[in-house]
Amino acid sequence: MPTVTTIPVTRTTASRLPDFDPDHIVFGNNPTDHMFTARYSNGSWGEARVEPLHQLTLSPLALCLHYGQTVFEGLKAYRLENGDISIFRPYKHHSRFNKSLDRLCMPEVPEALFMDALHTLVSLDRDWIPARADSSLYLRPFVIATEPRVGVKVSDEYLFMVVALPMSSYYAGNLKVKVETEFVRAVEGGTGAAKCGGNYGAAFYPTQKAKEQGYDQILWTDGKHNEFLEESGTMNLMFLIDGVLITPPLAGSILDGVTRDSLMAIAREMGIVVTERPFSYHELEAALLAGKQVEAFGVGTAAVISPIELIGIGANQYKLPVTDDAVLFQLKRRLQDIRLGRVADPFGWNDIIPAGE
Ligand SMILES: *Cc1c(COP(=O)(O)O)cnc(C)c1O
């Protein structure tokens, strides 16, 4: 149920919507007309508002620019076939947002504020959601530390924002990935389970090296043994081996992905055995060498499912046939059908904003 919003709205007088071409969406640098902001100071959130998108003013001393207190989320709103808008699993995204904020010593965002921010912005900018099954509105909530002070300390002031960007089907092709055994993304006890900016900055260098070797992405291994598979880029990992779904456990170094959670529920519903357990690249290589039927894929909000067609392990490369009848595509279709309101929503994942509200 949408909450009753109390956030003041200033509408743009110069909408960019007439220039927006839903058939040729360039994702990433084409935000909608408006943005949400709220400020934290003296121990509480206030000044919540939705305004025309504009530049920020920030002190060069702002703590986020120096010591990494930044946290974000990524979720999507869809236009359903009946005209309603649906935000996919915002409560689960909100609870992860707060876990990330906690880990970075940043103030939690109350659920009502998070939901109001999303509903107000999505309602106002709903015409930016193309009426196409392959399109959506990507929502990016984030918090940054704004206290102006050069000093290694926890900030006393923060800015919470939400921006929205239309997205068409995000299909980057099948992935070629390399098992990374030199660099690590995260270790247990570190920040791998938080969606904080620093994790991504630190991943660029090894990913760049893998790209120079002809790969698209890295399969990260754990920080202690460099053996157990963790994640790939900004996606969780899933394998189907002889019909059993295997995904690494939430042991502290990987993100609790909403897509991962949703696909596990759908797989179980389809009668597939789902196991969350440590899975080493040795075990993967043994399965490949034994000629077992292996599907491997990355899962996350942006691309939903990215099939992996080639895995580099040391000096060896293994090709994985990606066929139309793969189980991963069945999982994806079921998830998309639920997200788009084409079938009943048995898990209560869709947060509906009725047409006209
Ligand atoms: C965002 C993200 C994911 C995917 O999470 P979803 O909730 O499914 O979008 C997985 N791993 C990392 C590192 C991420 O940043």
Short mmCIF file of N, CA, C and O in Angstrom, two decimals, residues 160-283:
data_model
loop_
_atom_site.label_atom_id
_atom_site.label_comp_id
_atom_site.label_asym_id
_atom_site.label_seq_id
_atom_site.Cartn_x
_atom_site.Cartn_y
_atom_site.Cartn_z
N PHE A 160 20.47 12.54 1.96
CA PHE A 160 19.81 11.36 1.39
C PHE A 160 19.11 11.82 0.12
O PHE A 160 18.36 12.78 0.14
N MET A 161 19.40 11.15 -0.98
CA MET A 161 18.81 11.54 -2.26
C MET A 161 18.24 10.32 -2.97
O MET A 161 18.67 9.20 -2.74
N VAL A 162 17.29 10.59 -3.87
CA VAL A 162 16.86 9.56 -4.83
C VAL A 162 16.80 10.23 -6.19
O VAL A 162 16.19 11.29 -6.34
N VAL A 163 17.47 9.62 -7.15
CA VAL A 163 17.32 10.02 -8.55
C VAL A 163 16.76 8.83 -9.32
O VAL A 163 16.83 7.68 -8.84
N ALA A 164 16.17 9.11 -10.49
CA ALA A 164 15.52 8.04 -11.27
C ALA A 164 15.97 8.15 -12.73
O ALA A 164 16.10 9.25 -13.26
N LEU A 165 16.21 6.99 -13.34
CA LEU A 165 16.69 6.97 -14.72
C LEU A 165 15.97 5.88 -15.51
O LEU A 165 15.96 4.72 -15.07
N PRO A 166 15.35 6.24 -16.65
CA PRO A 166 14.70 5.21 -17.46
C PRO A 166 15.73 4.23 -18.02
O PRO A 166 16.88 4.59 -18.27
N MET A 167 15.28 2.99 -18.18
CA MET A 167 16.18 1.94 -18.63
C MET A 167 15.44 1.03 -19.60
O MET A 167 14.28 0.67 -19.35
N SER A 168 16.07 0.66 -20.70
CA SER A 168 15.46 -0.35 -21.57
C SER A 168 16.09 -1.68 -21.19
O SER A 168 16.83 -1.76 -20.23
N SER A 169 15.76 -2.73 -21.93
CA SER A 169 16.30 -4.02 -21.53
C SER A 169 17.82 -3.91 -21.57
O SER A 169 18.40 -3.37 -22.48
N TYR A 170 18.42 -4.39 -20.51
CA TYR A 170 19.84 -4.21 -20.33
C TYR A 170 20.44 -5.56 -20.69
O TYR A 170 20.47 -6.47 -19.88
N TYR A 171 20.83 -5.71 -21.92
CA TYR A 171 21.38 -7.00 -22.31
C TYR A 171 22.78 -6.79 -22.85
O TYR A 171 22.97 -6.23 -23.93
N ALA A 172 23.75 -7.18 -22.07
CA ALA A 172 25.14 -6.94 -22.44
C ALA A 172 25.73 -8.14 -23.16
O ALA A 172 26.93 -8.23 -23.35
N GLY A 173 24.89 -9.08 -23.60
CA GLY A 173 25.39 -10.30 -24.20
C GLY A 173 25.79 -11.29 -23.14
O GLY A 173 25.72 -11.00 -21.95
N ASN A 174 26.18 -12.47 -23.57
CA ASN A 174 26.64 -13.47 -22.60
C ASN A 174 28.04 -13.08 -22.11
O ASN A 174 28.81 -12.48 -22.85
N LEU A 175 28.34 -13.46 -20.89
CA LEU A 175 29.57 -12.98 -20.27
C LEU A 175 30.72 -13.99 -20.40
O LEU A 175 30.52 -15.20 -20.33
N LYS A 176 31.91 -13.41 -20.57
CA LYS A 176 33.14 -14.17 -20.45
C LYS A 176 33.80 -13.72 -19.15
O LYS A 176 34.05 -12.53 -18.96
N VAL A 177 34.02 -14.66 -18.25
CA VAL A 177 34.51 -14.28 -16.93
C VAL A 177 35.77 -15.06 -16.56
O VAL A 177 36.01 -16.16 -17.05
N LYS A 178 36.54 -14.45 -15.67
CA LYS A 178 37.80 -15.05 -15.24
C LYS A 178 37.76 -15.26 -13.74
O LYS A 178 37.38 -14.35 -12.98
N VAL A 179 38.12 -16.44 -13.29
CA VAL A 179 38.21 -16.69 -11.84
C VAL A 179 39.44 -15.95 -11.32
O VAL A 179 40.56 -16.20 -11.76
N GLU A 180 39.21 -15.03 -10.41
CA GLU A 180 40.29 -14.16 -9.90
C GLU A 180 40.87 -14.77 -8.63
O GLU A 180 40.15 -14.99 -7.66
N THR A 181 42.17 -15.04 -8.65
CA THR A 181 42.77 -15.65 -7.46
C THR A 181 43.89 -14.79 -6.87
O THR A 181 44.51 -15.18 -5.89
N GLU A 182 44.10 -13.62 -7.47
CA GLU A 182 45.16 -12.74 -6.93
C GLU A 182 44.54 -11.61 -6.10
O GLU A 182 44.84 -11.44 -4.93
N PHE A 183 43.62 -10.85 -6.73
CA PHE A 183 42.98 -9.75 -6.02
C PHE A 183 41.71 -10.24 -5.33
O PHE A 183 41.10 -11.22 -5.77
N VAL A 184 41.30 -9.53 -4.27
CA VAL A 184 40.01 -9.87 -3.64
C VAL A 184 39.12 -8.63 -3.58
O VAL A 184 39.60 -7.51 -3.54
N ARG A 185 37.80 -8.88 -3.59
CA ARG A 185 36.83 -7.79 -3.48
C ARG A 185 36.52 -7.48 -2.02
O ARG A 185 36.36 -6.34 -1.63
N ALA A 186 36.42 -8.55 -1.23
CA ALA A 186 35.97 -8.38 0.16
C ALA A 186 36.42 -9.58 0.97
O ALA A 186 36.67 -10.65 0.43
N VAL A 187 36.52 -9.40 2.27
CA VAL A 187 36.77 -10.53 3.17
C VAL A 187 35.69 -10.53 4.24
O VAL A 187 35.08 -9.50 4.51
N GLU A 188 35.49 -11.69 4.84
CA GLU A 188 34.54 -11.75 5.95
C GLU A 188 35.01 -10.77 7.02
O GLU A 188 36.19 -10.72 7.34
N GLY A 189 34.07 -10.00 7.52
CA GLY A 189 34.43 -8.97 8.50
C GLY A 189 34.65 -7.61 7.85
O GLY A 189 34.71 -6.60 8.54
N GLY A 190 34.80 -7.59 6.52
CA GLY A 190 34.97 -6.33 5.80
C GLY A 190 33.62 -5.73 5.42
O GLY A 190 32.62 -5.95 6.09
N THR A 191 33.62 -4.99 4.30
CA THR A 191 32.39 -4.27 3.92
C THR A 191 31.69 -4.90 2.72
O THR A 191 30.82 -4.28 2.11
N GLY A 192 32.06 -6.14 2.38
CA GLY A 192 31.50 -6.76 1.18
C GLY A 192 29.99 -6.89 1.19
O GLY A 192 29.36 -6.91 0.14
N ALA A 193 29.38 -6.97 2.37
CA ALA A 193 27.92 -7.12 2.45
C ALA A 193 27.20 -5.78 2.42
O ALA A 193 25.98 -5.74 2.49
N ALA A 194 27.97 -4.68 2.35
CA ALA A 194 27.37 -3.35 2.30
C ALA A 194 27.48 -2.81 0.88
O ALA A 194 28.46 -3.05 0.19
N LYS A 195 26.43 -2.08 0.44
CA LYS A 195 26.49 -1.46 -0.88
C LYS A 195 27.10 -0.07 -0.68
O LYS A 195 26.40 0.94 -0.68
N CYS A 196 28.40 -0.04 -0.44
CA CYS A 196 29.08 1.23 -0.18
C CYS A 196 30.05 1.51 -1.32
O CYS A 196 30.63 0.60 -1.92
N GLY A 197 30.22 2.80 -1.61
CA GLY A 197 30.98 3.24 -2.78
C GLY A 197 32.37 2.63 -2.88
O GLY A 197 32.81 2.24 -3.96
N GLY A 198 33.07 2.54 -1.75
CA GLY A 198 34.45 2.09 -1.76
C GLY A 198 34.65 0.71 -2.36
O GLY A 198 35.67 0.44 -3.01
N ASN A 199 33.67 -0.17 -2.20
CA ASN A 199 33.79 -1.52 -2.75
C ASN A 199 33.98 -1.49 -4.26
O ASN A 199 34.67 -2.34 -4.83
N TYR A 200 33.34 -0.52 -4.90
CA TYR A 200 33.32 -0.48 -6.36
C TYR A 200 34.60 0.17 -6.87
O TYR A 200 35.20 -0.29 -7.85
N GLY A 201 35.03 1.23 -6.19
CA GLY A 201 36.29 1.87 -6.57
C GLY A 201 37.44 0.87 -6.52
O GLY A 201 38.33 0.87 -7.38
N ALA A 202 37.42 0.01 -5.51
CA ALA A 202 38.51 -0.94 -5.32
C ALA A 202 38.46 -2.09 -6.33
O ALA A 202 39.45 -2.79 -6.52
N ALA A 203 37.31 -2.29 -6.97
CA ALA A 203 37.17 -3.41 -7.91
C ALA A 203 37.59 -3.04 -9.33
O ALA A 203 37.79 -3.92 -10.17
N PHE A 204 37.74 -1.74 -9.60
CA PHE A 204 38.03 -1.33 -10.98
C PHE A 204 39.35 -1.91 -11.50
O PHE A 204 39.44 -2.39 -12.62
N TYR A 205 40.38 -1.83 -10.67
CA TYR A 205 41.71 -2.19 -11.17
C TYR A 205 41.81 -3.65 -11.61
O TYR A 205 42.19 -3.94 -12.75
N PRO A 206 41.43 -4.61 -10.72
CA PRO A 206 41.47 -6.01 -11.18
C PRO A 206 40.53 -6.28 -12.36
O PRO A 206 40.87 -7.10 -13.24
N THR A 207 39.38 -5.59 -12.39
CA THR A 207 38.43 -5.81 -13.49
C THR A 207 39.04 -5.31 -14.81
O THR A 207 38.91 -5.96 -15.85
N GLN A 208 39.71 -4.16 -14.72
CA GLN A 208 40.39 -3.60 -15.90
C GLN A 208 41.43 -4.60 -16.43
O GLN A 208 41.54 -4.82 -17.63
N LYS A 209 42.18 -5.20 -15.52
CA LYS A 209 43.19 -6.20 -15.93
C LYS A 209 42.54 -7.38 -16.64
O LYS A 209 43.06 -7.87 -17.65
N ALA A 210 41.41 -7.83 -16.10
CA ALA A 210 40.71 -8.96 -16.71
C ALA A 210 40.21 -8.56 -18.11
O ALA A 210 40.25 -9.36 -19.04
N LYS A 211 39.76 -7.32 -18.25
CA LYS A 211 39.27 -6.85 -19.56
C LYS A 211 40.40 -6.83 -20.58
O LYS A 211 40.20 -7.18 -21.75
N GLU A 212 41.60 -6.44 -20.12
CA GLU A 212 42.75 -6.45 -21.03
C GLU A 212 43.04 -7.87 -21.52
O GLU A 212 43.63 -8.06 -22.57
N GLN A 213 42.63 -8.87 -20.74
CA GLN A 213 42.84 -10.27 -21.15
C GLN A 213 41.64 -10.82 -21.92
O GLN A 213 41.57 -12.03 -22.18
N GLY A 214 40.69 -9.94 -22.27
CA GLY A 214 39.58 -10.37 -23.11
C GLY A 214 38.34 -10.82 -22.37
O GLY A 214 37.39 -11.33 -22.97
N TYR A 215 38.32 -10.63 -21.05
CA TYR A 215 37.14 -11.02 -20.27
C TYR A 215 36.22 -9.80 -20.06
O TYR A 215 36.67 -8.67 -20.17
N ASP A 216 34.96 -10.09 -19.72
CA ASP A 216 34.02 -9.01 -19.41
C ASP A 216 34.02 -8.70 -17.92
O ASP A 216 33.79 -7.57 -17.51
N GLN A 217 34.22 -9.72 -17.13
CA GLN A 217 34.05 -9.58 -15.68
C GLN A 217 34.92 -10.59 -14.96
O GLN A 217 35.46 -11.52 -15.56
N ILE A 218 34.98 -10.39 -13.65
CA ILE A 218 35.73 -11.27 -12.77
C ILE A 218 34.76 -12.14 -11.98
O ILE A 218 33.68 -11.69 -11.62
N LEU A 219 35.14 -13.38 -11.74
CA LEU A 219 34.47 -14.15 -10.69
C LEU A 219 35.37 -14.02 -9.46
O LEU A 219 36.46 -14.59 -9.42
N TRP A 220 34.89 -13.25 -8.49
CA TRP A 220 35.69 -13.05 -7.28
C TRP A 220 35.73 -14.33 -6.45
O TRP A 220 34.72 -15.03 -6.35
N THR A 221 36.88 -14.59 -5.85
CA THR A 221 36.97 -15.69 -4.89
C THR A 221 37.15 -15.11 -3.49
O THR A 221 37.42 -13.91 -3.34
N ASP A 222 36.99 -15.95 -2.49
CA ASP A 222 37.02 -15.47 -1.11
C ASP A 222 38.42 -14.97 -0.72
O ASP A 222 39.42 -15.38 -1.30
N GLY A 223 38.44 -14.10 0.28
CA GLY A 223 39.68 -13.43 0.66
C GLY A 223 40.62 -14.26 1.51
O GLY A 223 41.78 -13.88 1.70
N LYS A 224 40.17 -15.42 2.00
CA LYS A 224 41.04 -16.22 2.86
C LYS A 224 41.75 -17.33 2.10
O LYS A 224 42.94 -17.56 2.28
N HIS A 225 41.01 -18.02 1.24
CA HIS A 225 41.58 -19.17 0.53
C HIS A 225 41.75 -18.91 -0.96
O HIS A 225 42.39 -19.71 -1.64
N ASN A 226 41.18 -17.82 -1.47
CA ASN A 226 41.16 -17.56 -2.92
C ASN A 226 40.65 -18.77 -3.68
O ASN A 226 41.22 -19.19 -4.68
N GLU A 227 39.58 -19.32 -3.24
CA GLU A 227 39.12 -20.60 -3.74
C GLU A 227 37.61 -20.64 -3.94
O GLU A 227 37.12 -21.16 -4.94
N PHE A 228 36.88 -20.09 -2.98
CA PHE A 228 35.42 -20.17 -3.01
C PHE A 228 34.84 -18.99 -3.78
O PHE A 228 35.21 -17.84 -3.52
N LEU A 229 33.94 -19.31 -4.72
CA LEU A 229 33.39 -18.27 -5.59
C LEU A 229 32.43 -17.37 -4.81
O LEU A 229 31.67 -17.85 -3.97
N GLU A 230 32.48 -16.07 -5.10
CA GLU A 230 31.68 -15.12 -4.33
C GLU A 230 30.67 -14.38 -5.18
O GLU A 230 29.48 -14.56 -5.06
N GLU A 231 31.14 -13.46 -6.03
CA GLU A 231 30.26 -12.61 -6.82
C GLU A 231 30.93 -12.30 -8.14
O GLU A 231 32.10 -12.62 -8.35
N SER A 232 30.22 -11.62 -9.01
CA SER A 232 30.79 -11.17 -10.27
C SER A 232 30.33 -9.75 -10.54
O SER A 232 29.13 -9.51 -10.70
N GLY A 233 31.25 -8.81 -10.55
CA GLY A 233 30.88 -7.42 -10.79
C GLY A 233 29.87 -6.96 -9.74
O GLY A 233 30.10 -7.09 -8.55
N THR A 234 28.72 -6.47 -10.19
CA THR A 234 27.67 -6.08 -9.24
C THR A 234 26.54 -7.10 -9.29
O THR A 234 25.36 -6.75 -9.22
N MET A 235 26.93 -8.36 -9.39
CA MET A 235 25.93 -9.42 -9.46
C MET A 235 26.29 -10.56 -8.51
O MET A 235 27.47 -10.85 -8.30
N ASN A 236 25.26 -11.20 -7.98
CA ASN A 236 25.46 -12.46 -7.27
C ASN A 236 25.61 -13.58 -8.28
O ASN A 236 25.26 -13.43 -9.45
N LEU A 237 26.13 -14.71 -7.82
CA LEU A 237 26.41 -15.83 -8.72
C LEU A 237 25.48 -17.00 -8.44
O LEU A 237 25.17 -17.30 -7.28
N MET A 238 25.05 -17.64 -9.52
CA MET A 238 24.28 -18.87 -9.39
C MET A 238 24.79 -19.90 -10.39
O MET A 238 25.17 -19.53 -11.51
N PHE A 239 24.78 -21.15 -9.98
CA PHE A 239 25.16 -22.25 -10.86
C PHE A 239 24.04 -23.29 -10.82
O PHE A 239 23.42 -23.50 -9.78
N LEU A 240 23.82 -23.92 -11.96
CA LEU A 240 22.92 -25.07 -12.01
C LEU A 240 23.75 -26.24 -12.47
O LEU A 240 24.28 -26.24 -13.59
N ILE A 241 23.92 -27.20 -11.59
CA ILE A 241 24.75 -28.35 -11.93
C ILE A 241 23.89 -29.60 -11.80
O ILE A 241 23.39 -29.90 -10.71
N ASP A 242 23.72 -30.26 -12.94
CA ASP A 242 22.82 -31.42 -13.00
C ASP A 242 21.48 -31.10 -12.34
O ASP A 242 20.93 -31.88 -11.55
N GLY A 243 20.97 -29.90 -12.61
CA GLY A 243 19.63 -29.54 -12.17
C GLY A 243 19.53 -28.98 -10.76
O GLY A 243 18.46 -28.55 -10.33
N VAL A 244 20.65 -28.95 -10.01
CA VAL A 244 20.62 -28.39 -8.65
C VAL A 244 21.17 -26.97 -8.68
O VAL A 244 22.22 -26.71 -9.28
N LEU A 245 20.45 -26.04 -8.06
CA LEU A 245 20.90 -24.65 -8.03
C LEU A 245 21.83 -24.43 -6.84
O LEU A 245 21.48 -24.75 -5.71
N ILE A 246 23.02 -23.92 -7.13
CA ILE A 246 24.01 -23.66 -6.08
C ILE A 246 24.34 -22.17 -6.09
O ILE A 246 24.62 -21.59 -7.15
N THR A 247 24.29 -21.53 -4.92
CA THR A 247 24.69 -20.13 -4.83
C THR A 247 25.48 -19.93 -3.54
O THR A 247 25.19 -20.56 -2.52
N PRO A 248 26.54 -19.09 -3.59
CA PRO A 248 27.35 -18.88 -2.38
C PRO A 248 26.50 -18.32 -1.24
O PRO A 248 25.56 -17.57 -1.47
N PRO A 249 26.82 -18.71 0.00
CA PRO A 249 26.04 -18.29 1.16
C PRO A 249 26.34 -16.83 1.55
O PRO A 249 27.38 -16.29 1.18
N LEU A 250 25.41 -16.23 2.30
CA LEU A 250 25.61 -14.85 2.78
C LEU A 250 26.47 -14.92 4.03
O LEU A 250 25.99 -14.83 5.15
N ALA A 251 27.79 -15.07 3.80
CA ALA A 251 28.69 -15.28 4.94
C ALA A 251 29.38 -13.98 5.37
O ALA A 251 30.32 -14.01 6.14
N GLY A 252 28.92 -12.85 4.84
CA GLY A 252 29.48 -11.58 5.30
C GLY A 252 30.28 -10.84 4.24
O GLY A 252 30.50 -9.63 4.35
N SER A 253 30.74 -11.55 3.21
CA SER A 253 31.57 -10.88 2.21
C SER A 253 30.83 -10.62 0.92
O SER A 253 31.36 -9.98 0.02
N ILE A 254 29.61 -11.13 0.78
CA ILE A 254 28.85 -10.86 -0.45
C ILE A 254 27.55 -10.13 -0.12
O ILE A 254 27.08 -10.16 1.01
N LEU A 255 27.02 -9.50 -1.16
CA LEU A 255 25.80 -8.71 -0.96
C LEU A 255 24.57 -9.62 -0.93
O LEU A 255 24.48 -10.58 -1.69
N ASP A 256 23.63 -9.27 -0.07
CA ASP A 256 22.35 -9.98 0.04
C ASP A 256 21.45 -9.47 -1.09
O ASP A 256 20.61 -8.61 -0.88
N GLY A 257 21.66 -10.00 -2.28
CA GLY A 257 20.97 -9.49 -3.46
C GLY A 257 19.48 -9.80 -3.45
O GLY A 257 19.07 -10.91 -3.10
N VAL A 258 18.69 -8.82 -3.85
CA VAL A 258 17.24 -9.01 -3.90
C VAL A 258 16.89 -9.93 -5.07
O VAL A 258 15.98 -10.76 -4.97
N THR A 259 17.63 -9.83 -6.16
CA THR A 259 17.38 -10.72 -7.30
C THR A 259 17.74 -12.15 -6.93
O THR A 259 17.01 -13.09 -7.25
N ARG A 260 18.85 -12.31 -6.24
CA ARG A 260 19.27 -13.64 -5.74
C ARG A 260 18.16 -14.26 -4.90
O ARG A 260 17.74 -15.40 -5.13
N ASP A 261 17.67 -13.49 -3.94
CA ASP A 261 16.62 -13.97 -3.05
C ASP A 261 15.35 -14.33 -3.84
O ASP A 261 14.73 -15.37 -3.61
N SER A 262 14.99 -13.47 -4.80
CA SER A 262 13.77 -13.70 -5.58
C SER A 262 13.90 -14.95 -6.44
O SER A 262 12.97 -15.76 -6.54
N LEU A 263 15.06 -15.12 -7.08
CA LEU A 263 15.25 -16.28 -7.96
C LEU A 263 15.31 -17.58 -7.17
O LEU A 263 14.84 -18.62 -7.66
N MET A 264 15.85 -17.52 -5.95
CA MET A 264 15.86 -18.74 -5.13
C MET A 264 14.42 -19.14 -4.79
O MET A 264 14.08 -20.33 -4.83
N ALA A 265 13.58 -18.15 -4.46
CA ALA A 265 12.18 -18.45 -4.14
C ALA A 265 11.47 -19.04 -5.36
O ALA A 265 10.70 -20.01 -5.24
N ILE A 266 11.74 -18.47 -6.53
CA ILE A 266 11.09 -18.95 -7.76
C ILE A 266 11.58 -20.36 -8.11
O ILE A 266 10.79 -21.22 -8.50
N ALA A 267 12.88 -20.60 -7.93
CA ALA A 267 13.42 -21.92 -8.22
C ALA A 267 12.77 -22.97 -7.31
O ALA A 267 12.37 -24.05 -7.77
N ARG A 268 12.66 -22.63 -6.02
CA ARG A 268 12.04 -23.58 -5.08
C ARG A 268 10.59 -23.85 -5.48
O ARG A 268 10.12 -24.99 -5.44
N GLU A 269 9.89 -22.77 -5.88
CA GLU A 269 8.50 -22.89 -6.32
C GLU A 269 8.40 -23.83 -7.52
O GLU A 269 7.42 -24.56 -7.70
N MET A 270 9.45 -23.83 -8.38
CA MET A 270 9.46 -24.68 -9.57
C MET A 270 9.94 -26.09 -9.26
O MET A 270 10.08 -26.92 -10.17
N GLY A 271 10.23 -26.36 -8.00
CA GLY A 271 10.64 -27.70 -7.61
C GLY A 271 12.13 -27.98 -7.77
O GLY A 271 12.56 -29.13 -7.67
N ILE A 272 12.90 -26.92 -8.00
CA ILE A 272 14.35 -27.09 -8.14
C ILE A 272 14.98 -27.12 -6.74
O ILE A 272 14.58 -26.36 -5.86
N VAL A 273 15.94 -28.01 -6.54
CA VAL A 273 16.66 -28.05 -5.26
C VAL A 273 17.62 -26.86 -5.23
O VAL A 273 18.43 -26.68 -6.14
N VAL A 274 17.52 -26.04 -4.17
CA VAL A 274 18.35 -24.84 -4.05
C VAL A 274 19.30 -25.02 -2.87
O VAL A 274 18.85 -25.32 -1.76
N THR A 275 20.59 -24.85 -3.10
CA THR A 275 21.54 -24.98 -2.01
C THR A 275 22.40 -23.72 -1.92
O THR A 275 22.98 -23.28 -2.90
N GLU A 276 22.46 -23.15 -0.71
CA GLU A 276 23.38 -22.04 -0.43
C GLU A 276 24.55 -22.65 0.30
O GLU A 276 24.42 -23.08 1.45
N ARG A 277 25.68 -22.67 -0.38
CA ARG A 277 26.84 -23.29 0.28
C ARG A 277 28.12 -22.82 -0.39
O ARG A 277 28.10 -22.37 -1.54
N PRO A 278 29.24 -22.92 0.34
CA PRO A 278 30.52 -22.56 -0.29
C PRO A 278 30.75 -23.44 -1.51
O PRO A 278 30.51 -24.65 -1.45
N PHE A 279 31.19 -22.84 -2.59
CA PHE A 279 31.36 -23.55 -3.86
C PHE A 279 32.69 -23.09 -4.45
O PHE A 279 32.85 -21.93 -4.82
N SER A 280 33.66 -24.00 -4.50
CA SER A 280 35.00 -23.59 -4.92
C SER A 280 35.14 -23.72 -6.43
O SER A 280 34.41 -24.46 -7.08
N TYR A 281 36.12 -23.00 -6.98
CA TYR A 281 36.32 -23.11 -8.42
C TYR A 281 36.90 -24.48 -8.78
O TYR A 281 36.77 -24.93 -9.90
N HIS A 282 37.51 -25.16 -7.81
CA HIS A 282 37.97 -26.54 -8.06
C HIS A 282 36.77 -27.46 -8.32
O HIS A 282 36.79 -28.29 -9.23
N GLU A 283 35.74 -27.28 -7.51
CA GLU A 283 34.53 -28.09 -7.68
C GLU A 283 33.87 -27.77 -9.01
O GLU A 283 33.39 -28.67 -9.73
#
